[in-house]
mmCIF file of C-alpha atoms in Angstrom:
data_model
loop_
_atom_site.group_PDB
_atom_site.id
_atom_site.type_symbol
_atom_site.label_atom_id
_atom_site.label_comp_id
_atom_site.label_asym_id
_atom_site.label_seq_id
_atom_site.Cartn_x
_atom_site.Cartn_y
_atom_site.Cartn_z
ATOM 1 C CA UNK A 128 -48.092 -9.954 7.332
ATOM 2 C CA UNK A 129 -48.737 -7.883 10.515
ATOM 3 C CA UNK A 130 -48.292 -11.027 12.703
ATOM 4 C CA UNK A 131 -44.940 -11.576 11.139
ATOM 5 C CA UNK A 132 -43.852 -8.048 11.699
ATOM 6 C CA UNK A 133 -44.908 -8.217 15.356
ATOM 7 C CA UNK A 134 -43.075 -11.605 15.739
ATOM 8 C CA UNK A 135 -39.958 -10.104 14.243
ATOM 9 C CA UNK A 136 -39.958 -7.082 16.804
ATOM 10 C CA UNK A 137 -40.558 -9.518 19.697
ATOM 11 C CA UNK A 138 -37.761 -11.854 18.532
ATOM 12 C CA UNK A 139 -35.434 -8.924 18.625
ATOM 13 C CA UNK A 140 -36.530 -8.307 22.210
ATOM 14 C CA UNK A 141 -38.369 -5.179 21.228
ATOM 15 C CA UNK A 142 -35.124 -3.552 20.080
ATOM 16 C CA UNK A 143 -35.417 -1.176 17.092
ATOM 17 C CA UNK A 144 -33.953 -2.919 13.990
ATOM 18 C CA UNK A 145 -35.716 -1.138 11.193
ATOM 19 C CA UNK A 146 -33.160 1.790 10.882
ATOM 20 C CA UNK A 147 -33.815 5.423 10.537
ATOM 21 C CA UNK A 148 -35.782 5.203 7.326
ATOM 22 C CA UNK A 149 -37.683 2.040 8.154
ATOM 23 C CA UNK A 150 -38.611 3.024 11.696
ATOM 24 C CA UNK A 151 -41.419 5.564 10.403
ATOM 25 C CA UNK A 152 -43.134 2.931 8.330
ATOM 26 C CA UNK A 153 -42.853 0.326 11.237
ATOM 27 C CA UNK A 154 -44.393 2.759 13.739
ATOM 28 C CA UNK A 155 -47.206 3.867 11.250
ATOM 29 C CA UNK A 156 -47.960 0.200 10.282
ATOM 30 C CA UNK A 157 -48.262 -0.894 13.852
ATOM 31 C CA UNK A 158 -50.477 2.218 14.767
ATOM 32 C CA UNK A 159 -52.734 1.844 11.784
ATOM 33 C CA UNK A 160 -53.444 -1.705 12.808
ATOM 34 C CA UNK A 161 -54.152 -0.927 16.463
ATOM 35 C CA UNK A 162 -50.953 -2.241 17.770
ATOM 36 C CA UNK A 163 -49.567 0.712 19.659
ATOM 37 C CA UNK A 164 -48.664 -1.747 22.394
ATOM 38 C CA UNK A 165 -45.705 -2.912 20.173
ATOM 39 C CA UNK A 166 -44.622 0.712 19.444
ATOM 40 C CA UNK A 167 -44.731 1.416 23.163
ATOM 41 C CA UNK A 168 -42.482 -1.649 23.892
ATOM 42 C CA UNK A 169 -40.110 -0.338 21.185
ATOM 43 C CA UNK A 170 -39.717 3.184 22.384
ATOM 44 C CA UNK A 171 -39.619 2.265 26.099
ATOM 45 C CA UNK A 172 -36.919 -0.306 25.409
ATOM 46 C CA UNK A 173 -33.822 1.131 27.558
ATOM 47 C CA UNK A 174 -31.204 -1.435 26.887
ATOM 48 C CA UNK A 175 -31.272 -1.220 23.007
ATOM 49 C CA UNK A 176 -31.288 1.460 20.448
ATOM 50 C CA UNK A 177 -34.365 3.633 20.983
ATOM 51 C CA UNK A 178 -36.096 6.513 22.441
ATOM 52 C CA UNK A 179 -36.085 5.652 26.096
ATOM 53 C CA UNK A 180 -32.313 4.502 25.884
ATOM 54 C CA UNK A 181 -31.537 7.935 24.713
ATOM 55 C CA UNK A 182 -33.466 9.502 27.583
ATOM 56 C CA UNK A 183 -31.668 7.107 29.898
ATOM 57 C CA UNK A 184 -28.342 8.148 28.650
ATOM 58 C CA UNK A 185 -29.176 11.831 29.480
ATOM 59 C CA UNK A 186 -30.261 13.150 26.107
ATOM 60 C CA UNK A 187 -32.806 16.028 26.393
ATOM 61 C CA UNK A 188 -33.147 16.013 22.495
ATOM 62 C CA UNK A 189 -32.983 13.349 19.699
ATOM 63 C CA UNK A 190 -29.666 12.475 19.094
ATOM 64 C CA UNK A 191 -28.079 11.625 15.613
ATOM 65 C CA UNK A 192 -26.845 8.131 16.435
ATOM 66 C CA UNK A 193 -28.514 4.887 17.596
ATOM 67 C CA UNK A 194 -26.089 4.589 20.365
ATOM 68 C CA UNK A 195 -27.285 7.824 21.897
ATOM 69 C CA UNK A 196 -23.927 9.625 21.590
ATOM 70 C CA UNK A 197 -24.326 13.097 22.913
ATOM 71 C CA UNK A 198 -21.920 14.816 20.431
ATOM 72 C CA UNK A 199 -24.732 15.542 17.954
ATOM 73 C CA UNK A 200 -28.177 16.680 19.108
ATOM 74 C CA UNK A 201 -31.668 17.703 17.914
ATOM 75 C CA UNK A 202 -31.968 15.460 14.948
ATOM 76 C CA UNK A 203 -35.252 14.035 13.623
ATOM 77 C CA UNK A 204 -33.933 10.447 14.029
ATOM 78 C CA UNK A 205 -36.623 8.545 15.995
ATOM 79 C CA UNK A 206 -38.882 11.680 15.696
ATOM 80 C CA UNK A 207 -41.636 9.278 14.481
ATOM 81 C CA UNK A 208 -42.096 8.104 18.077
ATOM 82 C CA UNK A 209 -42.963 11.831 18.848
ATOM 83 C CA UNK A 210 -45.448 11.547 15.945
ATOM 84 C CA UNK A 211 -46.910 8.480 17.418
ATOM 85 C CA UNK A 212 -47.642 10.457 20.838
ATOM 86 C CA UNK A 213 -50.064 12.550 18.718
ATOM 87 C CA UNK A 214 -51.540 10.064 16.238
ATOM 88 C CA UNK A 215 -51.379 6.900 18.399
ATOM 89 C CA UNK A 216 -51.485 7.739 22.185
ATOM 90 C CA UNK A 217 -53.614 10.859 21.958
ATOM 91 C CA UNK A 218 -55.419 9.497 18.756
ATOM 92 C CA UNK A 219 -55.548 12.874 16.783
ATOM 93 C CA UNK A 220 -55.499 11.811 12.910
ATOM 94 C CA UNK A 221 -56.649 13.723 9.848
ATOM 95 C CA UNK A 222 -59.542 11.978 8.080
ATOM 96 C CA UNK A 223 -58.299 11.582 4.344
ATOM 97 C CA UNK A 224 -61.891 12.446 3.253
ATOM 98 C CA UNK A 225 -61.672 15.985 4.894
ATOM 99 C CA UNK A 226 -58.421 17.701 3.885
ATOM 100 C CA UNK A 227 -56.913 20.482 6.082
ATOM 101 C CA UNK A 228 -57.995 18.720 9.342
ATOM 102 C CA UNK A 229 -61.752 19.642 8.459
ATOM 103 C CA UNK A 230 -62.601 16.014 9.371
ATOM 104 C CA UNK A 231 -60.829 14.307 12.104
ATOM 105 C CA UNK A 232 -60.472 10.843 13.366
ATOM 106 C CA UNK A 233 -59.749 10.763 17.076
ATOM 107 C CA UNK A 234 -58.606 7.184 17.992
ATOM 108 C CA UNK A 235 -56.510 7.132 21.212
ATOM 109 C CA UNK A 236 -54.643 3.693 21.888
ATOM 110 C CA UNK A 237 -53.902 3.566 25.562
ATOM 111 C CA UNK A 238 -51.001 1.057 26.117
ATOM 112 C CA UNK A 239 -48.818 -0.404 28.742
ATOM 113 C CA UNK A 240 -49.008 1.011 32.218
ATOM 114 C CA UNK A 241 -50.095 4.572 31.097
ATOM 115 C CA UNK A 242 -53.043 6.036 33.004
ATOM 116 C CA UNK A 243 -53.301 9.277 30.702
ATOM 117 C CA UNK A 244 -52.268 11.125 27.718
ATOM 118 C CA UNK A 245 -52.887 14.726 26.469
ATOM 119 C CA UNK A 246 -52.002 16.431 23.169
ATOM 120 C CA UNK A 247 -52.859 19.367 21.262
ATOM 121 C CA UNK A 248 -52.493 20.367 17.738
ATOM 122 C CA UNK A 249 -53.126 23.868 16.005
ATOM 123 C CA UNK A 250 -54.665 23.016 12.746
ATOM 124 C CA UNK A 251 -55.681 25.392 10.105
ATOM 125 C CA UNK A 252 -59.026 25.408 11.611
ATOM 126 C CA UNK A 253 -58.196 25.826 15.165
ATOM 127 C CA UNK A 254 -56.918 23.929 18.051
ATOM 128 C CA UNK A 255 -57.449 20.196 18.218
ATOM 129 C CA UNK A 256 -57.171 18.528 21.717
ATOM 130 C CA UNK A 257 -57.431 14.879 22.658
ATOM 131 C CA UNK A 258 -56.895 14.107 26.587
ATOM 132 C CA UNK A 259 -57.801 10.687 28.153
ATOM 133 C CA UNK A 260 -57.342 9.238 31.440
ATOM 134 C CA UNK A 261 -58.079 5.721 33.048
ATOM 135 C CA UNK A 262 -59.242 5.708 36.676
ATOM 136 C CA UNK A 263 -60.952 2.893 38.610
ATOM 137 C CA UNK A 264 -61.232 1.002 35.275
ATOM 138 C CA UNK A 265 -63.044 4.049 33.586
ATOM 139 C CA UNK A 266 -61.794 5.364 30.342
ATOM 140 C CA UNK A 267 -62.497 9.022 30.045
ATOM 141 C CA UNK A 268 -61.973 10.936 26.856
ATOM 142 C CA UNK A 269 -62.194 14.764 26.548
ATOM 143 C CA UNK A 270 -61.721 16.168 22.933
ATOM 144 C CA UNK A 271 -61.920 19.922 21.682
ATOM 145 C CA UNK A 272 -62.419 20.358 17.848
ATOM 146 C CA UNK A 273 -62.458 23.712 16.159
ATOM 147 C CA UNK A 274 -65.666 25.179 14.597
ATOM 148 C CA UNK A 275 -66.669 23.861 11.226
ATOM 149 C CA UNK A 276 -64.894 20.674 11.862
ATOM 150 C CA UNK A 277 -66.276 17.154 12.305
ATOM 151 C CA UNK A 278 -64.678 14.328 14.291
ATOM 152 C CA UNK A 279 -65.280 10.452 14.391
ATOM 153 C CA UNK A 280 -64.294 8.969 17.681
ATOM 154 C CA UNK A 281 -63.082 5.486 18.010
ATOM 155 C CA UNK A 282 -62.337 3.876 21.230
ATOM 156 C CA UNK A 283 -60.893 0.481 21.795
ATOM 157 C CA UNK A 284 -60.456 -1.268 24.988
ATOM 158 C CA UNK A 285 -57.116 -0.959 26.636
ATOM 159 C CA UNK A 286 -56.895 -4.738 27.158
ATOM 160 C CA UNK A 287 -57.513 -7.080 24.297
ATOM 161 C CA UNK A 288 -59.734 -10.032 24.456
ATOM 162 C CA UNK A 289 -63.563 -10.691 24.866
ATOM 163 C CA UNK A 290 -63.534 -10.997 28.675
ATOM 164 C CA UNK A 291 -62.139 -7.569 29.129
ATOM 165 C CA UNK A 292 -64.474 -5.742 26.577
ATOM 166 C CA UNK A 293 -67.501 -6.763 28.665
ATOM 167 C CA UNK A 294 -66.056 -5.085 31.874
ATOM 168 C CA UNK A 295 -64.956 -1.741 30.131
ATOM 169 C CA UNK A 296 -67.048 1.263 30.282
ATOM 170 C CA UNK A 297 -66.758 4.441 28.257
ATOM 171 C CA UNK A 298 -67.308 7.908 29.223
ATOM 172 C CA UNK A 299 -66.739 10.468 26.607
ATOM 173 C CA UNK A 300 -67.152 14.168 26.755
ATOM 174 C CA UNK A 301 -66.582 16.465 23.743
ATOM 175 C CA UNK A 302 -66.130 20.278 24.085
ATOM 176 C CA UNK A 303 -66.465 22.392 20.981
ATOM 177 C CA UNK A 304 -64.827 25.612 20.432
ATOM 178 C CA UNK A 305 -67.018 28.640 19.493
#
């Protein structure tokens, strides 16, 4: 099913075809299955409906229409791409086993030509931060989690395939709030 979904996105040259309601579920399905590379391609598509197209047409907030008409601004349409910045790129996710962000899953998904990402979230327990960068083939992840909170950290290589995994090294540091 996932392969068919990705094939459909690719056949439409990475243009958003899911509609306003379906786009959220498309983004979440791809992120949940570690395919943020496909989400990245969707949101950076400049000559079809999407997030980057709106930016290319001068929008500074999300517009109401797929063609990025600037007559109506500041709508949630395509806002799920912004959610993906936190949950996919920065990897800040709640663990269903620990409601209220008492347990976290930090699982950043580096994609495309990005060499860094940084996000923070003020949870009920305190500030959660995730920041990563790639420099000279080294992936560095820095996280901050609030007191009385636990986090499981999952890191996957930027490139897929067994030959790349052997070359990747991981440097992770975690700072804990007091």
